Short mmCIF file of C-alpha atoms in Angstrom, two decimals:
data_model
loop_
_atom_site.label_atom_id
_atom_site.label_comp_id
_atom_site.label_asym_id
_atom_site.label_seq_id
_atom_site.Cartn_x
_atom_site.Cartn_y
_atom_site.Cartn_z
CA MET A 1 -48.94 0.82 84.30
CA GLU A 2 -49.83 -2.80 83.67
CA GLU A 3 -51.53 -2.16 80.33
CA ASP A 4 -48.75 0.17 79.10
CA LEU A 5 -46.23 -2.59 79.52
CA GLN A 6 -48.19 -4.90 77.23
CA ASN A 7 -46.58 -2.97 74.37
CA ILE A 8 -43.25 -4.49 75.28
CA ASP A 9 -44.34 -7.98 76.25
CA ARG A 10 -42.76 -10.96 74.53
CA SER A 11 -45.55 -11.54 72.03
CA ASN A 12 -45.86 -8.58 69.70
CA GLY A 13 -44.96 -5.31 71.35
CA LEU A 14 -41.38 -4.69 70.30
CA GLU A 15 -42.40 -3.72 66.77
CA VAL A 16 -44.79 -1.11 68.12
CA MET A 17 -42.19 0.36 70.46
CA HIS A 18 -39.55 0.22 67.71
CA LEU A 19 -41.55 2.61 65.55
CA THR A 20 -41.54 5.30 68.19
CA LEU A 21 -38.47 4.78 70.34
CA VAL A 22 -35.54 4.10 68.03
CA ALA A 23 -33.82 7.36 68.90
CA GLY A 24 -36.27 9.40 70.87
CA CYS A 25 -39.46 11.39 70.67
CA ARG A 26 -40.84 14.56 72.16
CA LEU A 27 -44.24 14.70 73.80
CA ALA A 28 -46.25 17.67 75.02
CA LEU A 29 -47.78 16.70 78.35
CA ILE A 30 -49.90 19.53 79.72
CA CYS A 31 -47.43 22.17 78.47
CA GLN A 32 -44.41 20.26 79.77
CA ARG A 33 -41.67 19.30 77.32
CA PHE A 34 -40.73 15.61 77.54
CA ILE A 35 -38.17 13.58 75.62
CA PHE A 36 -38.28 9.78 75.63
CA THR A 37 -35.32 7.71 74.46
CA ALA A 38 -33.95 4.17 74.46
CA ASP A 39 -30.63 4.91 72.79
CA PRO A 40 -27.66 3.78 74.92
CA GLU A 41 -25.67 6.84 73.81
CA ASN A 42 -28.34 9.10 75.31
CA ILE A 43 -28.78 7.05 78.47
CA LYS A 44 -25.14 7.74 79.38
CA GLY A 45 -26.09 11.35 80.07
CA LYS A 46 -25.68 12.83 83.54
CA GLY A 47 -27.70 15.35 85.51
CA GLU A 48 -30.33 13.20 87.16
CA ASN A 49 -32.80 15.03 89.33
CA PHE A 50 -35.28 12.86 91.20
CA LEU A 51 -38.01 15.48 91.28
CA HIS A 52 -39.34 16.90 94.52
CA ASP A 53 -42.38 14.63 94.08
CA TRP A 54 -40.57 11.86 95.99
CA GLN A 55 -39.32 13.83 98.95
CA GLU A 56 -42.31 13.31 101.23
CA PHE A 57 -41.70 9.55 100.97
CA LEU A 58 -37.92 9.29 100.58
CA GLY A 59 -36.84 12.60 102.11
CA HIS A 60 -33.36 13.80 101.20
CA GLY A 61 -31.89 10.36 100.63
CA ILE A 62 -29.55 9.06 97.98
CA PHE A 63 -32.34 8.68 95.38
CA THR A 64 -33.80 12.19 95.69
CA THR A 65 -30.74 14.42 95.80
CA ASP A 66 -28.23 15.81 93.32
CA GLY A 67 -24.87 17.50 93.41
CA GLU A 68 -23.12 17.85 96.74
CA ALA A 69 -26.04 16.41 98.77
CA TRP A 70 -26.03 13.28 96.59
CA ALA A 71 -22.25 12.94 96.88
CA LYS A 72 -22.52 13.13 100.68
CA SER A 73 -25.24 10.46 100.71
CA ARG A 74 -23.15 8.16 98.57
CA GLN A 75 -20.08 8.77 100.72
CA LEU A 76 -22.13 7.96 103.83
CA LEU A 77 -23.64 4.75 102.46
CA ARG A 78 -20.85 3.25 100.36
CA PRO A 79 -18.89 1.84 103.35
CA GLN A 80 -22.00 -0.05 104.48
CA PHE A 81 -21.88 -2.13 101.29
CA VAL A 82 -18.20 -3.03 101.30
CA LYS A 83 -17.31 -6.61 100.43
CA THR A 84 -16.80 -7.67 104.05
CA ARG A 85 -20.43 -6.84 104.86
CA VAL A 86 -21.76 -8.30 101.60
CA ARG A 87 -19.98 -11.59 102.41
CA ASP A 88 -21.96 -11.99 105.67
CA LEU A 89 -24.69 -14.35 104.46
CA ASP A 90 -26.01 -15.46 107.85
CA ILE A 91 -28.50 -12.60 107.66
CA PHE A 92 -30.43 -14.50 104.96
CA GLU A 93 -30.44 -18.03 106.37
CA LYS A 94 -33.18 -17.89 108.98
CA HIS A 95 -35.52 -16.07 106.60
CA VAL A 96 -34.74 -18.57 103.82
CA GLN A 97 -35.64 -21.42 106.16
CA GLN A 98 -39.00 -19.80 106.90
CA LEU A 99 -39.54 -19.34 103.17
CA LEU A 100 -38.67 -22.98 102.42
CA PHE A 101 -41.23 -24.14 104.98
CA LEU A 102 -43.94 -22.12 103.22
CA LEU A 103 -43.02 -23.60 99.82
CA ASP A 104 -44.23 -26.99 101.07
CA GLY A 105 -42.39 -29.36 98.72
CA GLN A 106 -45.40 -31.51 97.83
CA GLY A 107 -46.54 -29.57 94.78
CA LYS A 108 -48.98 -27.25 96.55
CA GLU A 109 -49.71 -24.12 94.51
CA VAL A 110 -48.03 -21.04 96.01
CA ASP A 111 -47.68 -17.46 94.81
CA ILE A 112 -43.91 -17.31 95.01
CA SER A 113 -43.90 -13.59 94.13
CA GLU A 114 -45.97 -12.66 97.18
CA LEU A 115 -43.68 -14.74 99.39
CA PHE A 116 -40.55 -13.17 97.91
CA PHE A 117 -41.78 -9.66 98.70
CA GLY A 118 -42.29 -10.73 102.31
CA TYR A 119 -38.96 -12.54 102.47
CA THR A 120 -36.91 -9.64 101.10
CA LEU A 121 -38.64 -7.15 103.42
CA ASP A 122 -37.83 -9.36 106.41
CA ALA A 123 -34.19 -9.75 105.36
CA ALA A 124 -33.81 -6.04 104.56
CA THR A 125 -35.22 -4.82 107.89
CA GLU A 126 -33.02 -7.25 109.80
CA TYR A 127 -29.94 -6.11 107.89
CA LEU A 128 -30.72 -2.43 108.26
CA LEU A 129 -32.19 -2.30 111.75
CA GLY A 130 -31.19 -5.52 113.46
CA ARG A 131 -34.79 -6.72 113.69
CA SER A 132 -37.09 -8.19 111.06
CA VAL A 133 -40.70 -7.07 110.60
CA ASP A 134 -41.51 -10.80 110.22
CA SER A 135 -43.97 -10.29 107.38
CA LEU A 136 -43.58 -13.92 106.27
CA GLY A 137 -44.74 -15.13 109.67
CA ASN A 138 -47.27 -12.35 110.19
CA THR A 139 -49.43 -11.50 107.20
CA ASP A 140 -51.02 -8.69 109.22
CA SER A 141 -47.71 -6.84 109.68
CA GLN A 142 -48.65 -3.15 109.92
CA PHE A 143 -45.29 -1.99 108.64
CA ALA A 144 -45.41 -4.25 105.57
CA GLN A 145 -48.93 -3.14 104.69
CA ALA A 146 -48.09 0.55 105.21
CA PHE A 147 -44.91 0.29 103.16
CA GLY A 148 -46.80 -1.28 100.26
CA GLU A 149 -49.62 1.26 100.39
CA VAL A 150 -47.25 4.24 100.48
CA GLN A 151 -45.47 2.89 97.39
CA ARG A 152 -48.77 2.34 95.58
CA ILE A 153 -49.96 5.91 96.15
CA GLN A 154 -46.52 7.37 95.44
CA ASN A 155 -46.59 5.65 92.06
CA ILE A 156 -49.99 7.20 91.29
CA ARG A 157 -48.76 10.64 92.34
CA VAL A 158 -45.69 10.51 90.12
CA ARG A 159 -47.66 9.31 87.09
CA ALA A 160 -50.22 12.07 87.64
CA GLY A 161 -47.47 14.64 87.03
CA PRO A 162 -48.86 18.19 87.14
CA LEU A 163 -52.21 16.80 88.35
CA GLN A 164 -50.80 15.02 91.37
CA HIS A 165 -52.38 17.55 93.73
CA LEU A 166 -55.68 15.84 92.88
CA VAL A 167 -54.49 12.50 94.30
CA PRO A 168 -55.83 11.97 97.88
CA ARG A 169 -53.01 11.64 100.40
CA GLN A 170 -54.72 10.65 103.65
CA GLU A 171 -53.77 6.97 103.40
CA PHE A 172 -50.34 7.89 102.06
CA ARG A 173 -49.52 10.02 105.11
CA LYS A 174 -51.08 7.49 107.46
CA GLY A 175 -48.75 4.87 106.01
CA LEU A 176 -45.75 7.17 106.43
CA ARG A 177 -46.63 7.67 110.11
CA ILE A 178 -46.78 3.89 110.66
CA MET A 179 -43.42 3.43 108.92
CA ASP A 180 -41.76 6.21 110.89
CA SER A 181 -43.16 5.00 114.21
CA PHE A 182 -41.56 1.60 113.54
CA ILE A 183 -38.18 3.03 112.46
CA GLU A 184 -37.80 5.79 115.07
CA PRO A 185 -37.10 3.58 118.15
CA PHE A 186 -34.19 1.94 116.31
CA ILE A 187 -32.72 5.33 115.46
CA GLN A 188 -33.21 6.44 119.05
CA ASP A 189 -31.43 3.36 120.34
CA ALA A 190 -28.50 3.81 117.95
CA LEU A 191 -28.05 7.47 118.89
CA ARG A 192 -27.87 6.59 122.59
CA HIS A 193 -24.37 5.30 121.84
CA SER A 194 -21.47 7.59 121.00
CA PRO A 195 -19.72 7.16 117.63
CA GLU A 196 -16.79 5.65 119.52
CA GLU A 197 -19.04 3.09 121.23
CA LEU A 198 -20.63 2.17 117.92
CA ASP A 199 -17.23 1.77 116.32
CA GLU A 200 -16.13 -0.52 119.13
CA LYS A 201 -19.38 -2.48 118.83
CA GLY A 202 -18.72 -3.07 115.15
CA ALA A 203 -15.08 -3.95 115.67
CA LYS A 204 -16.00 -6.72 118.12
CA SER A 205 -18.17 -8.39 115.42
CA THR A 206 -20.41 -9.93 118.06
CA GLY A 207 -23.45 -9.80 115.83
CA GLY A 208 -24.91 -6.83 117.70
CA SER A 209 -23.76 -4.25 115.17
CA THR A 210 -26.18 -3.33 112.37
CA TRP A 211 -26.19 -1.24 109.21
CA LEU A 212 -27.95 1.48 111.22
CA HIS A 213 -25.19 1.48 113.83
CA SER A 214 -22.59 1.93 111.09
CA VAL A 215 -24.45 4.91 109.63
CA ALA A 216 -24.92 6.44 113.11
CA GLU A 217 -21.14 6.49 113.51
CA PHE A 218 -20.97 9.15 110.79
CA THR A 219 -24.09 11.25 111.34
CA ARG A 220 -26.23 12.10 114.38
CA ASP A 221 -28.99 13.68 112.31
CA ARG A 222 -32.20 11.69 112.86
CA LYS A 223 -33.81 12.91 109.64
CA VAL A 224 -30.77 11.99 107.55
CA ILE A 225 -30.69 8.50 109.07
CA ARG A 226 -34.45 7.99 108.60
CA ASP A 227 -34.32 9.09 104.95
CA GLN A 228 -31.40 6.82 104.10
CA ILE A 229 -33.08 3.83 105.78
CA VAL A 230 -36.25 4.28 103.71
CA ASN A 231 -34.26 4.76 100.50
CA ILE A 232 -32.23 1.59 101.01
CA LEU A 233 -35.27 -0.34 102.21
CA LEU A 234 -37.15 0.53 99.02
CA ALA A 235 -34.25 -0.67 96.87
CA GLY A 236 -33.47 -3.67 99.07
CA ARG A 237 -36.94 -5.17 99.07
CA ASP A 238 -38.57 -4.57 95.71
CA THR A 239 -35.69 -5.00 93.27
CA THR A 240 -34.62 -8.33 94.76
CA ALA A 241 -38.17 -9.68 95.14
CA GLY A 242 -39.07 -8.76 91.56
CA THR A 243 -35.96 -10.41 90.13
CA LEU A 244 -36.45 -13.60 92.16
CA SER A 245 -40.11 -13.73 91.06
CA PHE A 246 -39.25 -13.51 87.36
CA LEU A 247 -36.38 -15.96 87.69
CA PHE A 248 -38.57 -18.67 89.20
CA LYS A 249 -41.30 -17.90 86.69
CA GLU A 250 -38.80 -18.67 83.93
CA LEU A 251 -37.42 -21.73 85.73
CA SER A 252 -40.95 -23.15 86.01
CA SER A 253 -41.25 -22.79 82.22
CA HIS A 254 -37.82 -24.26 81.47
CA PRO A 255 -37.36 -27.57 83.32
CA LYS A 256 -34.08 -28.28 81.50
CA VAL A 257 -32.64 -25.00 82.80
CA TYR A 258 -33.80 -25.84 86.33
CA SER A 259 -32.23 -29.29 86.10
CA LYS A 260 -28.92 -27.91 84.79
CA LEU A 261 -28.86 -25.26 87.52
CA ARG A 262 -29.57 -27.84 90.22
CA GLN A 263 -26.84 -30.10 88.89
CA GLU A 264 -24.29 -27.27 89.12
CA ILE A 265 -25.34 -26.46 92.69
CA LEU A 266 -25.28 -30.07 93.89
CA GLU A 267 -21.89 -30.71 92.28
CA LYS A 268 -20.46 -27.60 93.90
CA ILE A 269 -21.82 -27.74 97.47
CA GLY A 270 -24.26 -30.65 97.74
CA SER A 271 -27.86 -30.54 98.94
CA GLN A 272 -27.37 -29.30 102.53
CA LYS A 273 -24.46 -26.90 102.85
CA ALA A 274 -25.24 -23.18 102.89
CA PRO A 275 -23.25 -21.46 100.13
CA THR A 276 -20.48 -19.01 100.90
CA TYR A 277 -19.82 -15.83 98.95
CA GLU A 278 -17.01 -17.65 97.14
CA ASP A 279 -19.34 -20.57 96.30
CA LEU A 280 -21.85 -18.25 94.66
CA LYS A 281 -19.19 -16.60 92.52
CA ALA A 282 -17.88 -20.03 91.46
CA MET A 283 -21.22 -21.09 89.93
CA PRO A 284 -21.24 -19.65 86.38
CA TYR A 285 -24.60 -21.08 85.36
CA LEU A 286 -26.24 -19.56 88.43
CA GLN A 287 -24.76 -16.18 87.48
CA HIS A 288 -25.95 -16.64 83.88
CA CYS A 289 -29.51 -17.36 85.08
CA ILE A 290 -29.53 -14.19 87.19
CA ASN A 291 -28.04 -12.05 84.40
CA GLU A 292 -30.53 -13.39 81.87
CA THR A 293 -33.44 -12.58 84.18
CA LEU A 294 -32.18 -9.02 84.71
CA ARG A 295 -31.70 -8.66 80.95
CA ILE A 296 -35.31 -9.50 80.10
CA TYR A 297 -36.82 -8.01 83.26
CA PRO A 298 -34.70 -5.03 84.38
CA VAL A 299 -35.82 -3.90 87.81
CA LEU A 300 -36.37 -0.28 86.72
CA PRO A 301 -37.98 -0.50 83.29
CA PHE A 302 -38.27 3.27 82.99
CA ASN A 303 -36.23 6.09 84.48
CA MET A 304 -35.66 9.76 83.90
CA ARG A 305 -33.06 12.50 83.83
CA VAL A 306 -33.56 16.25 84.19
CA PRO A 307 -30.67 18.45 82.93
CA LEU A 308 -29.67 21.27 85.27
CA LYS A 309 -28.65 23.48 82.31
CA ASP A 310 -29.20 23.65 78.55
CA THR A 311 -27.40 20.74 76.92
CA THR A 312 -27.50 18.23 74.04
CA LEU A 313 -28.08 14.51 73.66
CA PRO A 314 -25.75 12.63 71.27
CA ARG A 315 -28.62 11.21 69.20
CA GLY A 316 -32.19 12.01 68.27
CA GLY A 317 -31.74 14.95 65.88
CA GLY A 318 -31.57 15.16 62.10
CA ARG A 319 -33.57 13.22 59.55
CA ASP A 320 -32.07 9.88 60.54
CA GLY A 321 -32.18 10.55 64.30
CA LEU A 322 -28.43 10.00 64.57
CA SER A 323 -27.39 13.63 65.04
CA PRO A 324 -27.25 15.51 68.36
CA ILE A 325 -30.44 17.10 69.65
CA GLY A 326 -30.73 20.22 71.79
CA VAL A 327 -32.31 19.86 75.23
CA LYS A 328 -33.43 22.82 77.30
CA LYS A 329 -32.77 23.06 81.02
CA GLU A 330 -35.31 21.15 83.18
CA THR A 331 -36.68 19.14 80.24
CA VAL A 332 -37.77 15.73 81.49
CA ILE A 333 -35.84 13.00 79.63
CA GLY A 334 -37.41 9.59 80.09
CA TYR A 335 -35.54 6.47 79.08
CA SER A 336 -36.50 2.83 78.87
CA THR A 337 -34.15 0.17 80.18
CA ILE A 338 -36.60 -2.58 79.28
CA TYR A 339 -36.74 -1.54 75.65
CA LEU A 340 -32.97 -1.14 75.52
CA HIS A 341 -32.51 -4.67 76.90
CA ARG A 342 -35.11 -6.14 74.52
CA ASN A 343 -34.15 -4.32 71.34
CA PRO A 344 -32.89 -6.89 68.75
CA ALA A 345 -30.73 -4.21 67.12
CA GLN A 346 -28.47 -4.27 70.20
CA TYR A 347 -27.66 -7.99 69.85
CA PRO A 348 -25.88 -10.41 67.49
CA PRO A 349 -28.01 -12.16 64.85
CA VAL A 350 -30.00 -15.19 65.99
CA SER A 351 -28.00 -18.37 65.49
CA ALA A 352 -27.52 -21.86 66.89
CA SER A 353 -25.42 -20.35 69.68
CA PHE A 354 -27.46 -17.18 70.25
CA ALA A 355 -31.18 -17.48 70.99
CA PRO A 356 -33.78 -14.86 70.00
CA VAL A 357 -33.71 -11.79 72.23
CA MET A 358 -37.01 -12.53 73.95
CA GLU A 359 -36.14 -16.15 74.71
CA PHE A 360 -34.90 -16.96 78.21
CA SER A 361 -31.51 -18.50 77.48
CA PRO A 362 -28.82 -18.42 80.21
CA GLU A 363 -26.51 -20.20 77.76
CA ARG A 364 -26.18 -17.00 75.70
CA TRP A 365 -23.89 -15.67 78.45
CA ASP A 366 -21.34 -18.48 77.90
CA LYS A 367 -19.65 -16.55 75.08
CA TRP A 368 -21.53 -13.27 74.78
CA ALA A 369 -20.84 -10.16 76.86
CA PRO A 370 -22.86 -6.95 76.49
CA ARG A 371 -21.20 -3.73 75.37
CA PRO A 372 -20.99 -0.83 77.84
CA TRP A 373 -24.43 0.71 78.43
CA GLN A 374 -26.15 -2.11 76.56
CA TYR A 375 -26.99 -3.92 79.81
CA ILE A 376 -27.74 -1.64 82.78
CA PRO A 377 -30.04 -3.41 85.27
CA PHE A 378 -28.42 -1.41 88.10
CA ASN A 379 -28.00 1.82 86.14
CA GLY A 380 -24.50 2.98 85.21
CA GLY A 381 -21.91 5.69 85.59
CA PRO A 382 -21.76 7.71 88.83
CA ARG A 383 -25.33 6.68 89.67
CA ILE A 384 -24.71 2.94 89.50
CA CYS A 385 -26.48 1.20 92.38
CA ILE A 386 -24.20 0.97 95.45
CA GLY A 387 -26.17 -2.04 96.68
CA GLN A 388 -25.70 -4.01 93.45
CA GLN A 389 -23.43 -6.68 94.92
CA PHE A 390 -25.60 -7.06 98.01
CA ALA A 391 -28.68 -7.63 95.81
CA LEU A 392 -26.90 -10.13 93.57
CA VAL A 393 -25.58 -12.07 96.55
CA GLU A 394 -29.03 -12.18 98.18
CA ILE A 395 -30.61 -13.38 94.92
CA GLY A 396 -27.92 -16.01 94.40
CA TYR A 397 -28.07 -17.27 97.98
CA THR A 398 -31.86 -17.55 97.89
CA VAL A 399 -31.89 -19.39 94.55
CA VAL A 400 -29.27 -21.88 95.74
CA ARG A 401 -31.11 -22.72 98.97
CA ILE A 402 -34.42 -23.24 97.16
CA VAL A 403 -32.98 -25.31 94.31
CA GLN A 404 -30.99 -27.44 96.77
CA ARG A 405 -34.20 -28.37 98.57
CA PHE A 406 -36.53 -29.05 95.64
CA ASP A 407 -35.97 -31.51 92.86
CA ARG A 408 -38.30 -29.76 90.44
CA VAL A 409 -40.70 -26.86 90.08
CA GLU A 410 -44.00 -26.97 88.23
CA LYS A 411 -45.74 -24.15 86.42
CA TYR A 412 -49.32 -23.38 87.50
CA TRP A 413 -49.65 -20.03 85.72
CA GLY A 414 -51.05 -19.55 82.22
CA ILE A 415 -50.87 -17.14 79.31
CA GLU A 416 -53.19 -14.74 81.13
CA ASP A 417 -50.50 -14.38 83.81
CA GLU A 418 -47.80 -13.20 81.37
CA LYS A 419 -48.51 -9.55 82.13
CA VAL A 420 -45.99 -7.46 84.01
CA LYS A 421 -46.51 -4.22 85.89
CA SER A 422 -44.33 -1.33 86.89
CA GLU A 423 -45.32 0.62 89.97
CA ILE A 424 -41.86 1.62 91.10
CA VAL A 425 -40.04 -1.53 90.00
CA LEU A 426 -40.97 -4.24 87.52
CA SER A 427 -42.90 -7.21 88.90
CA PRO A 428 -45.36 -9.88 87.69
CA ALA A 429 -48.81 -8.32 87.41
CA HIS A 430 -50.67 -11.38 88.71
CA GLY A 431 -48.04 -13.06 90.86
CA VAL A 432 -46.21 -16.29 90.00
CA LYS A 433 -48.19 -19.43 90.82
CA ILE A 434 -45.96 -22.49 90.91
CA GLY A 435 -45.44 -25.68 92.93
CA PHE A 436 -42.28 -27.22 94.36
CA PHE A 437 -41.50 -30.92 94.69
CA SER A 438 -38.93 -32.42 97.04
CA ALA A 439 -36.79 -35.26 95.69
CA GLN A 440 -38.78 -37.95 97.55
CA ASP A 441 -42.05 -36.70 95.98
CA ARG A 442 -41.10 -37.44 92.37
#
């Protein structure tokens, strides 16, 4: 997918995409009807069906189900992301400290993207299971390697569409076995306790209760628990790591932004104190930097809907593309969040107070607020990401701890590293090579 995304890179791709994606287009892909759109009115549509292609990997989790099964998944998982759990930031601290050690502080070149993918996997497994896979400290982690390989092959399978039966699956299923063998003992341990015991364990708040324990209070079905763990793990690692990677890529290109962000952090909490949930919310420039990153680099650049019955989309028909268009049942409707977010027609005119759309400018958020469905990095409507606040808090906490420690960051990547890729989520195609400098090394 790396080359496809060059059409929507900063340099010259928006014009090309604009010619074909203003309202929508229909493509015939091996006798399968397909509609592609980037119109916010169409993206509001419901009826998502995450095709059966994903079920071998994700099972019957929240991302692969519809209707009543989806509602039950959401009901099961929503309590695990309530504000009281999101506010518990201790889960990140020890992994952040390991990350900071690897960043050196003397200007050594590091691929921050690779480190972020390890960091977020470690934090996610500790949050979900109570034990980290320690991929930052162990580059040979079997689970981390298997998880990455399964995602890589899954991406190929999905893009192959009707030809996916031609994609070899030996390594895919080997990776699934490694993942499941790691997860199963944790499920087994949780199910040894009765729901009442697990509830008491959580109420004591001794630090021994985990996300898995909370889920096991409500279901004793091993398969249901396994599927939900893998679904949340996929979202919890990749989306956060990708966003952090792009944010520090931009910060390395914009030293004034980095300096302004560091000033806000130091004025608010100093150079040592770990931020609280309230601290993070009280740093507007930090929030602007995160929002601006998600605007230019939405974590899911492409998504799809499949209507469960014949329906219409509000736009795409008629000579001007502004009239409704009929859509048959089971037609695949692809939509592009990245084009929506980068489309100049969705924004105010460029001015002294509003930078060009493709320019990284956290200051635009001082006075500008997107209209509904104009900015959807975590989707919208009933399907809005239930882990949105958890992800934003993890991103904010990580940024604060890094910027507290390092006085400046230097860019070691060049124009050839501008490419992005989308396997399942958006990420830098060639990593992000930068160097960090502690205050005493200026």
